[in-house]
Amino acid sequence: MPTTEQDAISTMFDRIAESYDSTNRVLSFGQDLRLRAEVARFIPSEPNISLLDVATGTADLLITLCKLRPNIKTAVGVDLAENMLKIGHKKLVDQGLLGLASLQNADASDLPFERESFDVVTIAFGIRNVVAKERALQEFFRVLKPHGCLIILEFSMPERAAINKLYELYFRHILPRVGGWLSKNRDAYCYLNRSVEAFPRPHEFRKVLFNTGFTTVTLHQLTFGIATIYCARKG
Ligand SMILES: C[S@@+](CC[C@H](N)C(=O)[O-])C[C@H]1O[C@@H](n2cnc3c(N)ncnc32)[C@H](O)[C@@H]1O
């Protein structure tokens, strides 16, 4: 059952859904697509992969993975924001992916799937927005098959001081203004900055993944550390 805080977050995404993709392209200078494509490198190469993409939003990661990895046999995307899912669904239709991929409204911290249902669980720029993060990680662990893997793509704060300063300047001052102007919702892009700064540093988050029960956790920093991919294996 989503909490009030979680309701407020999904309502915010419902409000910005129409402009979400185009604002992402502008704010990231097109790099958001490249960062999502990096996730494909970590999808196992075995045949007939069943994949769950949590906090799928407008399904950009789901679509990228289905196109880049033909060994994905079934793909399900879940999100709490109905308007984000509607746009994602239209994109799946336009790309001819409906036979392979489907979307449903569900909470990351209360997934409507049997235990050991998926080979891979992915979540891009989403775990930061989940209020009950540890509960959600336990859910990812529960629905993964033995030896399955969780792949998380999330923003991170660059460690090198000069790049960190530039990143702070961009995230604190430029991004809320430009994002607010493009989406007509400045609060959403102030929230983006606050949620990135509040998210644990990669090495701390790695410990959280170990504490959830994942046995191997590797970190892969992208573009001077502005984003990190976490690959966590179950057993
Ligand atoms: C920044 S967007 C990322 C969307 C997409 N993964 C992408 O790469 O563009 C974050 C998404 O997380 C979703 N979200 C937040 N909390 C959630 C939860 N508890 N369960 C499911 N989705 C959630 C929001 O509705 C939103 O669509």
Short mmCIF file of C-alpha atoms and ligand atoms in Angstrom, two decimals:
data_model
loop_
_atom_site.label_atom_id
_atom_site.label_comp_id
_atom_site.label_asym_id
_atom_site.label_seq_id
_atom_site.Cartn_x
_atom_site.Cartn_y
_atom_site.Cartn_z
CA MET A 1 0.00 0.00 0.00
CA PRO A 2 1.74 3.26 -1.12
CA THR A 3 2.39 5.80 1.67
CA THR A 4 1.35 9.45 1.47
CA GLU A 5 4.95 10.41 0.67
CA GLN A 6 5.06 7.77 -2.06
CA ASP A 7 1.67 9.01 -3.38
CA ALA A 8 3.10 12.53 -3.63
CA ILE A 9 6.09 11.25 -5.64
CA SER A 10 3.99 9.28 -8.13
CA THR A 11 1.55 12.20 -8.47
CA MET A 12 4.53 14.42 -9.30
CA PHE A 13 5.59 11.98 -12.05
CA ASP A 14 2.00 11.82 -13.32
CA ARG A 15 2.08 15.62 -13.67
CA ILE A 16 5.35 15.77 -15.61
CA ALA A 17 4.73 12.62 -17.72
CA GLU A 18 3.95 14.48 -20.98
CA SER A 19 7.24 16.40 -20.98
CA TYR A 20 9.35 13.75 -19.16
CA ASP A 21 11.16 12.28 -22.20
CA SER A 22 11.86 15.55 -23.98
CA THR A 23 13.03 17.26 -20.76
CA ASN A 24 15.38 14.34 -20.07
CA ARG A 25 16.92 14.66 -23.53
CA VAL A 26 17.57 18.38 -23.06
CA LEU A 27 18.81 18.26 -19.46
CA SER A 28 21.19 15.37 -20.14
CA PHE A 29 22.30 16.62 -23.59
CA GLY A 30 20.99 13.29 -24.94
CA GLN A 31 23.23 11.30 -22.58
CA ASP A 32 20.35 9.66 -20.69
CA LEU A 33 19.78 7.32 -23.65
CA ARG A 34 23.45 6.35 -23.72
CA LEU A 35 23.48 5.70 -19.95
CA ARG A 36 20.45 3.39 -20.24
CA ALA A 37 22.10 1.57 -23.17
CA GLU A 38 25.09 0.84 -20.89
CA VAL A 39 22.79 -1.37 -18.80
CA ALA A 40 22.49 -3.76 -21.78
CA ARG A 41 26.16 -4.74 -21.34
CA PHE A 42 25.31 -6.36 -18.00
CA ILE A 43 22.34 -8.45 -19.16
CA PRO A 44 23.45 -12.11 -19.07
CA SER A 45 23.90 -13.73 -22.48
CA GLU A 46 21.88 -16.90 -21.71
CA PRO A 47 18.84 -17.50 -23.94
CA ASN A 48 15.21 -16.83 -22.92
CA ILE A 49 15.79 -14.16 -20.28
CA SER A 50 12.73 -13.02 -18.30
CA LEU A 51 13.15 -9.41 -17.25
CA LEU A 52 11.35 -7.11 -14.81
CA ASP A 53 12.00 -3.37 -15.11
CA VAL A 54 10.87 -1.59 -11.94
CA ALA A 55 9.94 2.12 -11.87
CA THR A 56 9.87 1.79 -15.64
CA GLY A 57 8.31 5.23 -16.16
CA THR A 58 7.84 5.81 -19.90
CA ALA A 59 9.62 2.49 -20.59
CA ASP A 60 12.83 3.91 -22.10
CA LEU A 61 15.07 1.32 -20.40
CA LEU A 62 12.68 -1.55 -21.19
CA ILE A 63 12.59 -0.57 -24.88
CA THR A 64 16.36 -0.09 -25.08
CA LEU A 65 17.01 -3.51 -23.53
CA CYS A 66 14.46 -5.34 -25.71
CA LYS A 67 16.10 -3.84 -28.80
CA LEU A 68 19.72 -4.39 -27.78
CA ARG A 69 19.32 -7.84 -26.22
CA PRO A 70 17.39 -10.29 -28.45
CA ASN A 71 17.85 -13.02 -25.81
CA ILE A 72 15.15 -11.27 -23.71
CA LYS A 73 12.09 -13.49 -24.07
CA THR A 74 9.62 -11.62 -21.83
CA ALA A 75 9.82 -8.17 -20.30
CA VAL A 76 7.48 -6.56 -17.78
CA GLY A 77 7.67 -2.95 -16.65
CA VAL A 78 6.00 -1.70 -13.45
CA ASP A 79 5.45 1.80 -12.13
CA LEU A 80 3.07 3.67 -9.81
CA ALA A 81 2.50 6.66 -12.12
CA GLU A 82 -0.34 5.80 -14.50
CA ASN A 83 0.40 8.70 -16.89
CA MET A 84 4.04 7.60 -17.28
CA LEU A 85 2.80 4.07 -18.07
CA LYS A 86 0.32 5.37 -20.67
CA ILE A 87 3.14 7.06 -22.58
CA GLY A 88 5.29 3.94 -22.19
CA HIS A 89 2.48 1.77 -23.54
CA LYS A 90 2.11 3.97 -26.62
CA LYS A 91 5.87 3.70 -27.21
CA LEU A 92 5.71 -0.11 -26.96
CA VAL A 93 2.90 -0.12 -29.57
CA ASP A 94 4.83 2.26 -31.87
CA GLN A 95 7.98 0.12 -31.61
CA GLY A 96 6.10 -3.14 -32.25
CA LEU A 97 7.16 -4.56 -28.89
CA LEU A 98 3.79 -5.45 -27.40
CA GLY A 99 4.18 -9.22 -27.94
CA LEU A 100 7.43 -9.18 -25.98
CA ALA A 101 6.87 -6.49 -23.36
CA SER A 102 4.00 -5.36 -21.14
CA LEU A 103 3.46 -2.71 -18.47
CA GLN A 104 1.50 -2.70 -15.24
CA ASN A 105 0.78 -0.44 -12.32
CA ALA A 106 2.59 -1.78 -9.24
CA ASP A 107 4.61 -0.62 -6.26
CA ALA A 108 8.31 -1.55 -6.17
CA SER A 109 7.97 -2.33 -2.48
CA ASP A 110 5.02 -4.71 -2.96
CA LEU A 111 5.54 -6.52 -6.26
CA PRO A 112 2.61 -8.62 -7.56
CA PHE A 113 4.81 -11.53 -8.69
CA GLU A 114 5.59 -14.99 -7.34
CA ARG A 115 9.01 -15.58 -5.80
CA GLU A 116 11.76 -16.60 -8.26
CA SER A 117 9.88 -15.31 -11.34
CA PHE A 118 12.63 -13.36 -13.16
CA ASP A 119 16.20 -13.87 -14.37
CA VAL A 120 16.93 -10.14 -14.28
CA VAL A 121 15.47 -7.16 -12.43
CA THR A 122 16.45 -3.68 -13.62
CA ILE A 123 15.69 -0.21 -12.30
CA ALA A 124 17.00 3.02 -13.87
CA PHE A 125 16.90 6.36 -12.03
CA GLY A 126 14.13 4.83 -9.94
CA ILE A 127 15.39 3.43 -6.61
CA ARG A 128 16.11 7.01 -5.43
CA ASN A 129 12.38 7.74 -5.74
CA VAL A 130 11.13 4.68 -3.87
CA VAL A 131 10.26 5.62 -0.29
CA ALA A 132 10.61 2.10 1.19
CA LYS A 133 13.97 1.38 -0.50
CA GLU A 134 15.07 -1.53 1.65
CA ARG A 135 11.67 -3.18 1.37
CA ALA A 136 11.87 -2.75 -2.44
CA LEU A 137 15.34 -4.33 -2.55
CA GLN A 138 13.96 -7.29 -0.57
CA GLU A 139 11.18 -7.56 -3.15
CA PHE A 140 13.71 -7.54 -6.02
CA PHE A 141 15.61 -10.31 -4.22
CA ARG A 142 12.40 -12.31 -3.67
CA VAL A 143 11.23 -12.22 -7.31
CA LEU A 144 14.69 -13.07 -8.73
CA LYS A 145 15.47 -16.67 -9.59
CA PRO A 146 18.54 -18.24 -7.91
CA HIS A 147 21.67 -16.78 -9.62
CA GLY A 148 19.49 -14.01 -11.07
CA CYS A 149 20.81 -10.48 -11.16
CA LEU A 150 19.64 -7.05 -10.17
CA ILE A 151 20.98 -4.16 -12.27
CA ILE A 152 20.50 -0.66 -10.88
CA LEU A 153 21.37 2.51 -12.79
CA GLU A 154 21.33 5.59 -10.59
CA PHE A 155 22.81 9.08 -10.47
CA SER A 156 25.80 9.48 -8.18
CA MET A 157 27.91 12.38 -7.02
CA PRO A 158 31.29 12.48 -8.83
CA GLU A 159 34.22 11.96 -6.46
CA ARG A 160 36.77 14.22 -8.20
CA ALA A 161 36.47 17.63 -6.53
CA ALA A 162 36.45 19.79 -9.70
CA ILE A 163 33.83 17.65 -11.43
CA ASN A 164 31.80 17.44 -8.23
CA LYS A 165 31.69 21.27 -8.06
CA LEU A 166 30.51 21.53 -11.69
CA TYR A 167 27.91 18.82 -11.10
CA GLU A 168 26.61 20.60 -7.97
CA LEU A 169 26.40 23.87 -9.86
CA TYR A 170 24.45 22.22 -12.67
CA PHE A 171 22.13 20.14 -10.46
CA ARG A 172 21.45 22.85 -7.85
CA HIS A 173 21.12 25.93 -10.02
CA ILE A 174 20.75 25.21 -13.75
CA LEU A 175 18.75 21.98 -13.87
CA PRO A 176 15.83 23.18 -11.63
CA ARG A 177 15.43 26.32 -13.76
CA VAL A 178 15.65 24.65 -17.18
CA GLY A 179 13.68 21.55 -16.06
CA GLY A 180 11.08 23.77 -14.38
CA TRP A 181 10.71 25.88 -17.51
CA LEU A 182 10.40 22.88 -19.88
CA SER A 183 8.01 20.86 -17.67
CA LYS A 184 6.18 23.83 -16.09
CA ASN A 185 6.90 22.11 -12.77
CA ARG A 186 9.94 23.53 -11.04
CA ASP A 187 9.29 21.58 -7.81
CA ALA A 188 9.84 18.29 -9.67
CA TYR A 189 13.32 19.35 -10.79
CA CYS A 190 14.22 20.79 -7.34
CA TYR A 191 13.17 17.39 -5.99
CA LEU A 192 15.44 15.69 -8.56
CA ASN A 193 18.44 17.58 -7.22
CA ARG A 194 17.55 16.94 -3.55
CA SER A 195 16.94 13.22 -4.13
CA VAL A 196 20.27 12.76 -5.94
CA GLU A 197 22.19 14.51 -3.15
CA ALA A 198 20.36 12.50 -0.46
CA PHE A 199 21.02 9.11 -2.10
CA PRO A 200 23.79 7.06 -0.39
CA ARG A 201 27.27 7.17 -1.92
CA PRO A 202 28.01 4.13 -4.15
CA HIS A 203 30.11 2.27 -1.55
CA GLU A 204 27.43 2.78 1.12
CA PHE A 205 24.68 1.62 -1.21
CA ARG A 206 26.75 -1.43 -2.06
CA LYS A 207 26.65 -2.39 1.64
CA VAL A 208 22.84 -2.06 1.61
CA LEU A 209 22.73 -4.50 -1.32
CA PHE A 210 24.93 -6.99 0.56
CA ASN A 211 22.71 -6.61 3.64
CA THR A 212 19.68 -7.51 1.49
CA GLY A 213 21.29 -10.88 0.73
CA PHE A 214 22.98 -10.31 -2.64
CA THR A 215 26.28 -12.21 -2.70
CA THR A 216 28.28 -10.40 -5.39
CA VAL A 217 27.90 -6.66 -5.94
CA THR A 218 29.98 -4.81 -8.53
CA LEU A 219 30.00 -1.05 -9.19
CA HIS A 220 30.59 0.52 -12.59
CA GLN A 221 30.99 4.27 -12.68
CA LEU A 222 29.86 6.07 -15.84
CA THR A 223 30.89 9.49 -17.22
CA PHE A 224 33.22 10.71 -14.42
CA GLY A 225 30.94 9.12 -11.80
CA ILE A 226 27.77 11.11 -12.55
CA ALA A 227 25.93 7.77 -12.68
CA THR A 228 26.69 4.29 -11.35
CA ILE A 229 25.54 0.85 -12.43
CA TYR A 230 25.25 -1.65 -9.57
CA CYS A 231 25.15 -5.35 -10.54
CA ALA A 232 24.05 -7.57 -7.69
CA ARG A 233 23.78 -11.33 -7.95
CA LYS A 234 21.47 -13.59 -5.96
CA GLY A 235 23.44 -16.63 -4.85
C1 LIG B 1 13.01 9.30 -12.69
S1 LIG B 1 11.73 8.21 -13.20
C2 LIG B 1 12.63 6.94 -14.02
C3 LIG B 1 11.82 6.28 -15.07
C4 LIG B 1 12.55 5.33 -15.99
N1 LIG B 1 13.09 4.19 -15.29
C5 LIG B 1 13.63 6.02 -16.77
O1 LIG B 1 14.76 5.50 -16.86
O2 LIG B 1 13.35 7.08 -17.34
C6 LIG B 1 11.29 7.46 -11.67
C7 LIG B 1 10.05 6.59 -11.77
O3 LIG B 1 9.93 5.87 -10.53
C8 LIG B 1 8.55 5.67 -10.30
N2 LIG B 1 8.38 5.24 -8.91
C9 LIG B 1 8.69 5.93 -7.80
N3 LIG B 1 8.42 5.21 -6.71
C10 LIG B 1 7.92 4.02 -7.15
C11 LIG B 1 7.48 2.84 -6.50
N4 LIG B 1 7.47 2.73 -5.16
N5 LIG B 1 7.06 1.81 -7.24
C12 LIG B 1 7.05 1.89 -8.59
N6 LIG B 1 7.46 2.98 -9.27
C13 LIG B 1 7.90 4.04 -8.56
C14 LIG B 1 7.95 7.02 -10.66
O4 LIG B 1 6.56 6.95 -10.85
C15 LIG B 1 8.73 7.36 -11.93
O5 LIG B 1 8.08 6.92 -13.08
#
